[in-house]
CSV table of C-alpha atoms in Angstrom, one decimal:
chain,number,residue,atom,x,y,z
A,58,UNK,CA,78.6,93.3,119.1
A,59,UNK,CA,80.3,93.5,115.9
A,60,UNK,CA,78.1,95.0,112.7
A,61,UNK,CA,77.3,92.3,111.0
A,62,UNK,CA,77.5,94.2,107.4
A,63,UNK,CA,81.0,95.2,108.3
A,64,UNK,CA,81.9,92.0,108.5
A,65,UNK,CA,80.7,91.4,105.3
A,66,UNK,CA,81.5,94.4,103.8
A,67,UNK,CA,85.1,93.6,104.7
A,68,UNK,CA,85.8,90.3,102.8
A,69,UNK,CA,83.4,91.9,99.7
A,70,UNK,CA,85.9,95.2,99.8
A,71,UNK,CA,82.7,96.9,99.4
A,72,UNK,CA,83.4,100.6,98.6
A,73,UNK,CA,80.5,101.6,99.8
A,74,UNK,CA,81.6,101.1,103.0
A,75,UNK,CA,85.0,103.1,103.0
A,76,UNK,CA,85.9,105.4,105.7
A,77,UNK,CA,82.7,103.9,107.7
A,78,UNK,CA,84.7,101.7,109.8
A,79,UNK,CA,88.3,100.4,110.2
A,80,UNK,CA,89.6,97.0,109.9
A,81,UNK,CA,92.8,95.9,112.8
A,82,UNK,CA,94.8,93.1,112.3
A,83,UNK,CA,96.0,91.3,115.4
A,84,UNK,CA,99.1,89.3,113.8
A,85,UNK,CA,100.3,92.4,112.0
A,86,UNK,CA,99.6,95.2,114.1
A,87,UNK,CA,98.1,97.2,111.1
A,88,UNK,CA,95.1,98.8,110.7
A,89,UNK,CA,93.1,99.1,107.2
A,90,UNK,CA,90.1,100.4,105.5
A,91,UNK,CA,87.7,97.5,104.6
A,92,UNK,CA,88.7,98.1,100.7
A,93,UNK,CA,92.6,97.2,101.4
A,94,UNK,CA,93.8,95.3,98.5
A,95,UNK,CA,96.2,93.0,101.2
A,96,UNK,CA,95.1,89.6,101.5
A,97,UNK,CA,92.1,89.3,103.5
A,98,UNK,CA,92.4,88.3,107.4
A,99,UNK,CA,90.7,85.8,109.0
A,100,UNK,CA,88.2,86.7,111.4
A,101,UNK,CA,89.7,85.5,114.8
A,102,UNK,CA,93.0,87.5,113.7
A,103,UNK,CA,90.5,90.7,113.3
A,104,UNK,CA,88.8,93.8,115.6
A,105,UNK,CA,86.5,96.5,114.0
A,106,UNK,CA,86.9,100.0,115.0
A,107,UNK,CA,84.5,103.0,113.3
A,108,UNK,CA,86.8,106.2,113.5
A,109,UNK,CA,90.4,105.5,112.7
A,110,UNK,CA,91.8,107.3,115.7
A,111,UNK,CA,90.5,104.4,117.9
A,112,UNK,CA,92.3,101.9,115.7
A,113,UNK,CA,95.8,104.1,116.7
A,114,UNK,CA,94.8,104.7,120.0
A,115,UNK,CA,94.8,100.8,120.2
A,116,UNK,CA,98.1,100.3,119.2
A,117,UNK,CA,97.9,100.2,115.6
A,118,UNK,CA,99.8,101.4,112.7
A,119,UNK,CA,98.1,102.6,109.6
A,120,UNK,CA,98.6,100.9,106.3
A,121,UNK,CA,100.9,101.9,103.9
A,122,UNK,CA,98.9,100.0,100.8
A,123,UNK,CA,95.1,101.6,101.6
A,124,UNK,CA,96.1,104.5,103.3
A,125,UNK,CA,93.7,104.8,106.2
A,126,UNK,CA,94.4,108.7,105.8
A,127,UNK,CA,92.9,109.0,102.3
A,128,UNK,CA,89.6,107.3,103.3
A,129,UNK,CA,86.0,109.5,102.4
A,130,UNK,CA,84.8,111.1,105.9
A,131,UNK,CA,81.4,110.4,107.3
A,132,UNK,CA,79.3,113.9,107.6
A,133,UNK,CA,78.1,115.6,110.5
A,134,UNK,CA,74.3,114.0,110.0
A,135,UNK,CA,75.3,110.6,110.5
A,136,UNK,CA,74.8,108.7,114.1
A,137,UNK,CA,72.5,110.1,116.8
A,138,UNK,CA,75.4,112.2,118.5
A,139,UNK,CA,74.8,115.4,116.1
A,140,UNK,CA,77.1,118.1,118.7
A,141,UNK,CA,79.9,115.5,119.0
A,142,UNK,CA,79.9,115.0,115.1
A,143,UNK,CA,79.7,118.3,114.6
A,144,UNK,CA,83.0,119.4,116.8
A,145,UNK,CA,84.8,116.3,115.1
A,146,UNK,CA,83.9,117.4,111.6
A,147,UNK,CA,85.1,121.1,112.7
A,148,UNK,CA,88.2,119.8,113.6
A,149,UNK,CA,88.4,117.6,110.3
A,150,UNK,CA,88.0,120.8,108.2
A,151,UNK,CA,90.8,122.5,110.0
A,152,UNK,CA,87.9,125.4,110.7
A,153,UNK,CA,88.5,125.2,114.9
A,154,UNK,CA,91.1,123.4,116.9
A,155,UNK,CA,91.3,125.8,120.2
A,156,UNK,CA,88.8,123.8,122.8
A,157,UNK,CA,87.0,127.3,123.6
A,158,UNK,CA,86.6,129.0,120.0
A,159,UNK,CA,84.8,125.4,118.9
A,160,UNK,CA,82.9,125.2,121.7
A,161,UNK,CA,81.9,128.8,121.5
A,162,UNK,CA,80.7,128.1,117.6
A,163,UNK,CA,78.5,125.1,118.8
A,164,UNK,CA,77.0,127.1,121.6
A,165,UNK,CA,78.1,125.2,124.4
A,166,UNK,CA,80.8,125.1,127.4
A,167,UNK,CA,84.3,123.9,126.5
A,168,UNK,CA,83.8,121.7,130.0
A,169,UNK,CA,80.7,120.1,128.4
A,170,UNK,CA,82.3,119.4,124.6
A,171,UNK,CA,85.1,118.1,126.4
A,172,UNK,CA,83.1,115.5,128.1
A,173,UNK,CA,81.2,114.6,125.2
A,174,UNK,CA,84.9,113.9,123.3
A,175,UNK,CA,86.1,111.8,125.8
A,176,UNK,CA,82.3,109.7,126.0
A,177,UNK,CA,82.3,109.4,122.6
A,178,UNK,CA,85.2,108.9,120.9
A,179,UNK,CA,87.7,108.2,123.8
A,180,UNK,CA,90.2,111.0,123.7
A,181,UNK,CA,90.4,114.4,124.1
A,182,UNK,CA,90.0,117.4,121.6
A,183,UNK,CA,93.7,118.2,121.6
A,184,UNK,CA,94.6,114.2,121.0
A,185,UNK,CA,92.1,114.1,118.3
A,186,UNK,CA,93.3,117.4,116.9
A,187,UNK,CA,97.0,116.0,117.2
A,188,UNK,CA,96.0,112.6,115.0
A,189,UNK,CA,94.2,114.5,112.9
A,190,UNK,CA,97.3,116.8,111.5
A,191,UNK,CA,99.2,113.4,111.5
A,192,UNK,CA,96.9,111.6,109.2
A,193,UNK,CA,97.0,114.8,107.5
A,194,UNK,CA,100.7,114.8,107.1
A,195,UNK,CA,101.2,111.3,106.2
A,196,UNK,CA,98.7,111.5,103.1
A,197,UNK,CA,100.8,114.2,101.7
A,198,UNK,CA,104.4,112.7,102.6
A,199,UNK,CA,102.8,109.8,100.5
A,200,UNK,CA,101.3,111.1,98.0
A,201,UNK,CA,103.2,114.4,96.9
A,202,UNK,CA,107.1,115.4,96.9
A,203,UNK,CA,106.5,118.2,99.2
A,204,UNK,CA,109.3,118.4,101.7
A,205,UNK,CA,109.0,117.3,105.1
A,206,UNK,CA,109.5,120.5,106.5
A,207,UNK,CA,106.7,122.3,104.8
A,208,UNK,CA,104.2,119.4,105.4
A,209,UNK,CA,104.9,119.8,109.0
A,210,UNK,CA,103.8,123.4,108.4
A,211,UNK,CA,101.1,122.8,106.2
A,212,UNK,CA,99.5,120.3,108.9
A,213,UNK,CA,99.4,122.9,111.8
A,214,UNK,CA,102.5,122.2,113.6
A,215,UNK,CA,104.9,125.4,114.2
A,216,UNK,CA,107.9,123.1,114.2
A,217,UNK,CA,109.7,120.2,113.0
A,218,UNK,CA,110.4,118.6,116.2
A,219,UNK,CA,106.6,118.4,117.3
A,220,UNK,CA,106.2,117.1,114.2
A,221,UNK,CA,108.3,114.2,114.1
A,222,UNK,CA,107.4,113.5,117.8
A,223,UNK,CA,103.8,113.8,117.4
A,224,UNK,CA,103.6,111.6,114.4
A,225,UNK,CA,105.6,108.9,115.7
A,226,UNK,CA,103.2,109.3,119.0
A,227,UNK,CA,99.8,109.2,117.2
A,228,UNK,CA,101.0,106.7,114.5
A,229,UNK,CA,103.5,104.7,115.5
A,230,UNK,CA,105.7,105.2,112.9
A,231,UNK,CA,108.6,108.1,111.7
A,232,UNK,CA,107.5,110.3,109.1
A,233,UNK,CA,111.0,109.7,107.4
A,234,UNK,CA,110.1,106.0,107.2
A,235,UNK,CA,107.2,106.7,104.5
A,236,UNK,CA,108.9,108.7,102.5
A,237,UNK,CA,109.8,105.8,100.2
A,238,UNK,CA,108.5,106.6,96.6
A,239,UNK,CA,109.4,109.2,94.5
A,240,UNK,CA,107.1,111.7,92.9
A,241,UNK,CA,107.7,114.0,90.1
A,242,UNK,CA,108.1,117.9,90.9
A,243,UNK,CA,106.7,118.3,87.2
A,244,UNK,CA,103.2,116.8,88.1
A,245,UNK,CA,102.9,119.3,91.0
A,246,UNK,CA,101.0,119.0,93.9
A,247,UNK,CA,98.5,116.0,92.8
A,248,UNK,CA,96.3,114.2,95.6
A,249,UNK,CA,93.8,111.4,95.4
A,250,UNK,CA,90.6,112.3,97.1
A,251,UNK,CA,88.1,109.3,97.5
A,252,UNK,CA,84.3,108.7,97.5
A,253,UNK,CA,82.0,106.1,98.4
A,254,UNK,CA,79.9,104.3,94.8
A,255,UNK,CA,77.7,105.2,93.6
A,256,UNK,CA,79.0,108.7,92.6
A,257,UNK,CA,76.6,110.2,89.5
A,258,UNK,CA,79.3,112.4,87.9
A,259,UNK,CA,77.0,112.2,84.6
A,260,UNK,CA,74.1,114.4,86.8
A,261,UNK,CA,76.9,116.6,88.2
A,262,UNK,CA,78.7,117.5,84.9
A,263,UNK,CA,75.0,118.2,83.3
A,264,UNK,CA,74.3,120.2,86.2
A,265,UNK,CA,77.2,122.1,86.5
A,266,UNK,CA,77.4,122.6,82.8
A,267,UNK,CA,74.3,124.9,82.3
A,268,UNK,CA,75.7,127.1,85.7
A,269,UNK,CA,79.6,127.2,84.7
A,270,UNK,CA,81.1,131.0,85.4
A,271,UNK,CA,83.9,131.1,82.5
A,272,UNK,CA,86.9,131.8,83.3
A,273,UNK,CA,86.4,131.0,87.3
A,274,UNK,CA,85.4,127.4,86.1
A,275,UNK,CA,85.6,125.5,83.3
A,276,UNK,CA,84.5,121.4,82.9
A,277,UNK,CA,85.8,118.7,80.5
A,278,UNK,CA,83.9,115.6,80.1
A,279,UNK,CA,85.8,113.8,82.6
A,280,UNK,CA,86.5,116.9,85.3
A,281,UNK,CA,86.0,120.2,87.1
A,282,UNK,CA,88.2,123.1,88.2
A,283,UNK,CA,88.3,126.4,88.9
A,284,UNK,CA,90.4,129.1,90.7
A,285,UNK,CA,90.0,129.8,94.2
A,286,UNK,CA,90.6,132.3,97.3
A,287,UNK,CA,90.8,130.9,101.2
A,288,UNK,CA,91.7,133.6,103.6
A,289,UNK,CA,95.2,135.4,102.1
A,290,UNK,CA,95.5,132.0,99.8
A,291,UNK,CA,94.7,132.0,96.3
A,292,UNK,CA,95.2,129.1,94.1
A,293,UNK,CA,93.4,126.7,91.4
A,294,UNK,CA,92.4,123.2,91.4
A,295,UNK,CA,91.2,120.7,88.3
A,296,UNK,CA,89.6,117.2,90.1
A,297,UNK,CA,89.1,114.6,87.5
A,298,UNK,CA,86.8,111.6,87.9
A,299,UNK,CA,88.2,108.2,88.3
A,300,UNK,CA,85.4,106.0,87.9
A,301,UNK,CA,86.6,102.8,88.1
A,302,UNK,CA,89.4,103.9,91.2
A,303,UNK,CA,86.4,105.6,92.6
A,304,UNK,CA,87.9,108.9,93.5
A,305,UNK,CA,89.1,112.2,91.8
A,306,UNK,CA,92.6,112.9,90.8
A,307,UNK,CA,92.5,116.7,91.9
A,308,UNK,CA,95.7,119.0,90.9
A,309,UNK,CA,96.0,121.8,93.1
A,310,UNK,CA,98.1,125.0,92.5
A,311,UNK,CA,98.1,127.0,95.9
A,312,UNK,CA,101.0,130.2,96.8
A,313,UNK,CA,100.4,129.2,100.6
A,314,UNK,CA,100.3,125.6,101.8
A,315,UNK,CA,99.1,126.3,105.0
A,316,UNK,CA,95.8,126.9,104.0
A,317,UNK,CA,96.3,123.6,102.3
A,318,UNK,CA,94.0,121.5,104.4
A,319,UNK,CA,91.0,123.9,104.7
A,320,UNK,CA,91.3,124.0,100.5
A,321,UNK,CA,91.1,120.5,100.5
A,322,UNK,CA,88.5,119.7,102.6
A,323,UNK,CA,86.6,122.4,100.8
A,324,UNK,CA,87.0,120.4,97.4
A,325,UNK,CA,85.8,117.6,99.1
A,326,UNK,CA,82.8,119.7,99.9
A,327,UNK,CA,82.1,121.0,96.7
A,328,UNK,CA,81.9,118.0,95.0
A,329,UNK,CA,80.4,116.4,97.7
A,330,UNK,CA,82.9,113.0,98.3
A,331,UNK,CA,81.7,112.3,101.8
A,332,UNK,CA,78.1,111.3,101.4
A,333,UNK,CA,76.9,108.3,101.9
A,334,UNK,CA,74.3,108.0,98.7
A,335,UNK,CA,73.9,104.1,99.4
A,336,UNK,CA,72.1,105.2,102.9
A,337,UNK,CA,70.4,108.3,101.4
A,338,UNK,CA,68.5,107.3,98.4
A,339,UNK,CA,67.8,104.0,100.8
A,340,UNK,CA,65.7,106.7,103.0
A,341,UNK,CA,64.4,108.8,100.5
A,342,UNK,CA,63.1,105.6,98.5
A,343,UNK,CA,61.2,104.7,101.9
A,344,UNK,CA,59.5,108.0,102.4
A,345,UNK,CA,58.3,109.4,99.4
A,346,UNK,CA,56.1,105.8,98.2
A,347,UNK,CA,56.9,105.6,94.4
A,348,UNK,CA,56.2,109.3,94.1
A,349,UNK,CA,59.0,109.3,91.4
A,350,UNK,CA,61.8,107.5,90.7
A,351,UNK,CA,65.1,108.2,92.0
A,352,UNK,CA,68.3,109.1,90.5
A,353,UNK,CA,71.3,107.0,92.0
A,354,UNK,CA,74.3,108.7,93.1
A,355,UNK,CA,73.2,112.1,93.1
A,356,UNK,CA,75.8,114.6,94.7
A,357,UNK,CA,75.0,118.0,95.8
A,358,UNK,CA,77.1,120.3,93.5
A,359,UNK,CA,78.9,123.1,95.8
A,360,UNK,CA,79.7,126.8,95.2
A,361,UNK,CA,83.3,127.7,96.7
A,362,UNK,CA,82.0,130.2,99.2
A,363,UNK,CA,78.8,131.4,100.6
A,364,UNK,CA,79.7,134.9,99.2
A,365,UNK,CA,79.6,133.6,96.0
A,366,UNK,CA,76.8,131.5,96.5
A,367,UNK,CA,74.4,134.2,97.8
A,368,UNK,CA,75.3,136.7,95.0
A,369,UNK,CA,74.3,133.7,91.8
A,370,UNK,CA,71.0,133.3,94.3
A,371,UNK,CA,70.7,136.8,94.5
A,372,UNK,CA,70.9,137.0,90.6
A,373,UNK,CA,68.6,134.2,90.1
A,374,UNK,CA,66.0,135.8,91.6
A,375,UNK,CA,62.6,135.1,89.6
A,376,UNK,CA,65.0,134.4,86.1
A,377,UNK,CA,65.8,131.6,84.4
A,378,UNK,CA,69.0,129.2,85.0
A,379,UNK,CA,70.0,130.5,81.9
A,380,UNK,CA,69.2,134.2,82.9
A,381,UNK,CA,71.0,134.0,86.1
A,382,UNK,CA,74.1,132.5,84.5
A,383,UNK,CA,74.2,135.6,81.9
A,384,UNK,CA,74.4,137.7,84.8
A,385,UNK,CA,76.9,136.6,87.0
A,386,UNK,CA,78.9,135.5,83.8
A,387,UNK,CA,78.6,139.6,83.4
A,388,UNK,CA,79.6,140.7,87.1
A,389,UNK,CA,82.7,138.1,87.0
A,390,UNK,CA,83.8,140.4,83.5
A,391,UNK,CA,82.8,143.4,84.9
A,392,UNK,CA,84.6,143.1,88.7
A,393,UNK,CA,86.5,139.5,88.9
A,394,UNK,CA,90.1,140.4,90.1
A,395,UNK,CA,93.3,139.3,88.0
A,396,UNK,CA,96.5,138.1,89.3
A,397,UNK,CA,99.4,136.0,87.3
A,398,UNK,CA,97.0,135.4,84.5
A,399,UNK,CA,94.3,133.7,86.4
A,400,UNK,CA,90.6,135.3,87.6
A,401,UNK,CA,88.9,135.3,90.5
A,402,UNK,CA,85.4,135.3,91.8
A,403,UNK,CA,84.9,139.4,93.2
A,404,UNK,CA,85.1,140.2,96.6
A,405,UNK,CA,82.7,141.4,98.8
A,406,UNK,CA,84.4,144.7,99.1
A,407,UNK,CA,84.8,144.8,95.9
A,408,UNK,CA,81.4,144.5,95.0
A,409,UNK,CA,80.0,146.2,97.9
A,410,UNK,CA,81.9,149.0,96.3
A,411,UNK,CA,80.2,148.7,92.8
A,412,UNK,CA,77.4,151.2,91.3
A,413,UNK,CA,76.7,147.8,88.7
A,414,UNK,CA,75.8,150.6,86.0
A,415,UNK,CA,76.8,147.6,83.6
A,416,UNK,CA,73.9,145.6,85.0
A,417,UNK,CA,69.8,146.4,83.1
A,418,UNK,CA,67.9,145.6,86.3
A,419,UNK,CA,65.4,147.2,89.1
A,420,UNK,CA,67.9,149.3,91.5
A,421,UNK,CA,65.8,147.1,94.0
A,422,UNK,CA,68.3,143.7,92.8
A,423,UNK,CA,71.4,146.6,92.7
A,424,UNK,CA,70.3,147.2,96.4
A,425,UNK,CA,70.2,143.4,97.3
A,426,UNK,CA,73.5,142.9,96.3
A,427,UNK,CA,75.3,145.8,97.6
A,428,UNK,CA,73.4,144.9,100.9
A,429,UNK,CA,74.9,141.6,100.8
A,430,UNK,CA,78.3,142.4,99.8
A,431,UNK,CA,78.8,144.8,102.6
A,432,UNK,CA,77.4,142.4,105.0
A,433,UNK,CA,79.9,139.4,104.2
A,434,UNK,CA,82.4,142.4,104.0
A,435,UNK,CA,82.0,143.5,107.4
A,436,UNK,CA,81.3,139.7,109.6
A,437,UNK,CA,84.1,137.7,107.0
A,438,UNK,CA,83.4,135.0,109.3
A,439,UNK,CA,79.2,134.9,109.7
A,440,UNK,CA,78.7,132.1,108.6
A,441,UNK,CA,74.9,131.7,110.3
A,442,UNK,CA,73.5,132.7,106.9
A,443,UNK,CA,69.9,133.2,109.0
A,444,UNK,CA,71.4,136.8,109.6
A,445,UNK,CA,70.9,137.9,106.0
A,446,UNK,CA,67.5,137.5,106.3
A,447,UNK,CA,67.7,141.0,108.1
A,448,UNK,CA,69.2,142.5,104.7
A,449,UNK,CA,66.7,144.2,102.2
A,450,UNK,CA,65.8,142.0,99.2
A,451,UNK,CA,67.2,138.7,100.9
A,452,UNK,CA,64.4,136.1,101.4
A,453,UNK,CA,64.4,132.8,102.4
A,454,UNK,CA,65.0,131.4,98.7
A,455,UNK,CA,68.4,133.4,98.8
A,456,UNK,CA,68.9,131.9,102.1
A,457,UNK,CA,68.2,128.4,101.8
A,458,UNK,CA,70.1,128.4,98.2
A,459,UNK,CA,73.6,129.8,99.7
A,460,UNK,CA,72.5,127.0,102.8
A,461,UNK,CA,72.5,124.5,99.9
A,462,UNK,CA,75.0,125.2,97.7
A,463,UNK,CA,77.7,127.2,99.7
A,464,UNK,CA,77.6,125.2,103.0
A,465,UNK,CA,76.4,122.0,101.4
A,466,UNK,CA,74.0,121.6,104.4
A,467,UNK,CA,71.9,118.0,103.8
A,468,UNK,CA,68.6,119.2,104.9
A,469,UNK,CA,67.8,122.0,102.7
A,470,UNK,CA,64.5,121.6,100.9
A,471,UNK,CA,63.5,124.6,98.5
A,472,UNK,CA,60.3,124.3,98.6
A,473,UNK,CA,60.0,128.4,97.3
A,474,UNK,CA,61.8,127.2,94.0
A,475,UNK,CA,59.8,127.1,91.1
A,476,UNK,CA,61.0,124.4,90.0
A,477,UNK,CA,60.8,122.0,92.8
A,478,UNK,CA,56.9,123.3,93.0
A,479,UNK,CA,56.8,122.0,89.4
A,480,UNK,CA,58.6,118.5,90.1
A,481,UNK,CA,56.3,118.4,92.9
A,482,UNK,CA,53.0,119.2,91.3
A,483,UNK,CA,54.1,116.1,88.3
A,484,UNK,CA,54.7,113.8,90.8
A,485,UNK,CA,52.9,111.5,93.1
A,486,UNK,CA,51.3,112.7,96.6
A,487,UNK,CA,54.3,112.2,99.5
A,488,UNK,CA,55.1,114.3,102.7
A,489,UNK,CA,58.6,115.6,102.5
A,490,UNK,CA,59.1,116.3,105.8
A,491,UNK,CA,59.5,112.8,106.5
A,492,UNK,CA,62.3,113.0,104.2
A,493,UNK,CA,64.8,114.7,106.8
A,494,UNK,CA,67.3,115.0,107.6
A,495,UNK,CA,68.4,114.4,103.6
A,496,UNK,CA,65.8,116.9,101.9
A,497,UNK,CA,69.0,118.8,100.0
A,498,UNK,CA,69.1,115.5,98.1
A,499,UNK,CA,65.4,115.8,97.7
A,500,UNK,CA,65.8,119.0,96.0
A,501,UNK,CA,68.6,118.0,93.6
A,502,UNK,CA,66.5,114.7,93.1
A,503,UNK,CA,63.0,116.6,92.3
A,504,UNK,CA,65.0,119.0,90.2
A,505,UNK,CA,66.4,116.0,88.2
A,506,UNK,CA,63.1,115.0,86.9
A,507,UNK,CA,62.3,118.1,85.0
């Protein structure tokens, strides 16, 4: 039975319903997001699909006006089907593609992932892997000047010709037969990224503000940016809000495009363009009983890495916000690394290597952080953060801060923050644990009332 609210929320164009579901037109062959500006179908003429792979699967070419492939993702949390989700949203952020590595990372057989693929979303993992460097590819054929050629690369493909035959496979339609508008080499490589209203970039900026690592970040009224490293890739990005477009214009400077989709879907992380604050703030507003009043469109704010994120928790250990930001502000002087005139965040061997004589503080914090720069030196690719818990001076704060802020994980309540305990204590009697699985968004909403 067709969702009633998509139904609705396709001749609305409500945004807060992009990248939810999919919209197929019969007479036209096309399928849209429910926002598409084309004239609206009538019902008879129209079939409802939620992931656009099904739409393509169908028979179905993507539209060239809404661009199916720019659409905000739906996180991991949503739908009963959390190991399914999971895989998909691995695959999404170009972390796993081989069927046995993913399957190793969620703890379970490659047998038993491929059956739940194929139950719940109809394909296989290598099908879905296939659409999902297509849709890829075609948001960058129409949206930057990049050559084919290099697209093809930067979407996982190792050549040309299972490029152009994959594409034309999974979309019905040539890659050479979007390439239609010209962009200008001068404006670089320029994306749109969209996010479902309501998006609070007012709480973010104010947020971000009192926490910003000069010269790694820097904010204007209107956007963020900051310089990055991904693997062997370094580069810099600058997003800036669109209010009105609902999405971010995000310019992206990058010396290796094939580390172009993980970068991506890692800016879409840290400012937190997939959730789905409509649906959030409707369950946090019906399990805390007028405790306080909620802030709409709050975002989780994310740190690049979980590197970087443990070493600001690690420093803001029993200070201040302003404290802490003093003293990674310091380390980024004292160890960032330099390279064509733009600085970067340390890296763990380079701090693991430090004596941080430039730091006035108990050898006991010097400890914490050489412990945890030699860890995330040694297992680059830990990312079960649990395991630092077996480092001296890392405790569950540290922990559950990195969880928060450098995985973006929506179910992280800090209930050891002094500040939550604060917020808490002011406001009205309400059990939190019936606030999962969004209690991240509790946090950042109890913080906002100090």
């Amino acid at each position: 039975m067709v969702n009633q609210h998509w139904q609705k929320a396709r001749q609305s164009r409500d945004a807060r319903f992009d990248g939810l579901f999919y919209v197929a037109v019969k007479t036209t062959g096309i399928y849209c997001r429910p926002i598409c500006p084309a004239p609206t179908a009538h019902e008879k003429n129209v079939t409802y699909y939620q992931f656009a792979h099904s739409a393509a699967q169908a028979g179905f070419r993507p539209c060239i006006r809404c661009r199916p492939d720019s659409a905000p993702g739906s996180a991991a949390w949503l739908g009963s089907q959390t190991t399914a989700l999971r895989a998909k949203q691995l695959i999404d952020q170009y972390h796993e593609c081989d069927c046995e590595v993913l399957a190793a990372r969620l703890g379970i057989s490659s047998r038993y992932l491929r059956r739940l693929f194929s139950q719940y979303f109809g394909l296989s993992v290598t099908q879905y892997r296939l659409f999902n460097q297509c849709h890829f590819a075609k948001k960058l054929i129409q949206e930057t000047s990049l050559p084919l050629t290099e697209i093809a690369f930067a979407s996982g493909f190792k050549s040309v010709r299972r490029f152009n035959d994959a594409f034309l496979k999974q979309l019905n339609i040539a890659p050479s037969a979007l390439r239609t508008a010209k962009h200008s080499a001068d404006l670089g490589l320029t994306l749109i990224l969209p996010f479902r209203p309501p998006y609070n970039w007012q709480a973010l900026h104010g947020f971000l503000a009192k926490r910003l690592i000069e010269p790694i970040e820097w904010l204007t009224p209107t956007s963020y940016g900051r310089t990055f490293t991904y693997k062997s890739c370094r580069g810099r990005f600058n997003a800036e809000f669109i209010a009105d477009k609902h999405h971010f214009r995000v310019q992206i400077d990058i010396d290796n495009t094939q580390y172009l989709q993980p970068v991506i879907n890692n800016i879409r992380r840290v400012l937190d363009l997939d959730a789905d604050t409509y649906l959030i703030e409707a369950h946090l507003s019906e399990h805390i009983n007028n405790a306080f009043p909620l802030t709409k469109g709050l975002r989780l704010p994310g740190i690049w890495s979980t590197f970087e994120a443990g070493i600001r928790a690690v420093l803001g250990q029993q200070v201040s916000v302003t404290a802490a930001h003093n003293l990674v502000t310091q380390l980024v002087q004292q160890l960032s690394e330099q390279q064509e005139g733009k600085v970067y965040f340390p890296t763990p061997e380079v701090v693991a290597g430090s004596d941080f004589a430039f730091f006035k503080m108990p050898q006991a914090r010097k400890n914490a952080l050489h412990n945890l720069a030699e860890f995330c030196a040694i297992h680059p690719k830990e990312d079960d953060l649990d395991q630092w818990l077996t480092l001296k001076g890392i405790g569950p704060w540290t922990v559950n801060y990195a969880k928060l802020r450098g995985q973006s994980q929506p179910d992280i309540l800090l209930d050891g923050d002094l500040g939550v305990k604060k917020a808490q204590a002011a406001a009205s009697s309400f059990e939190s644990a019936n606030c999962a699985p969004f209690r991240s968004y509790l946090t950042f909403q109890l913080w906002q009332q100090l």
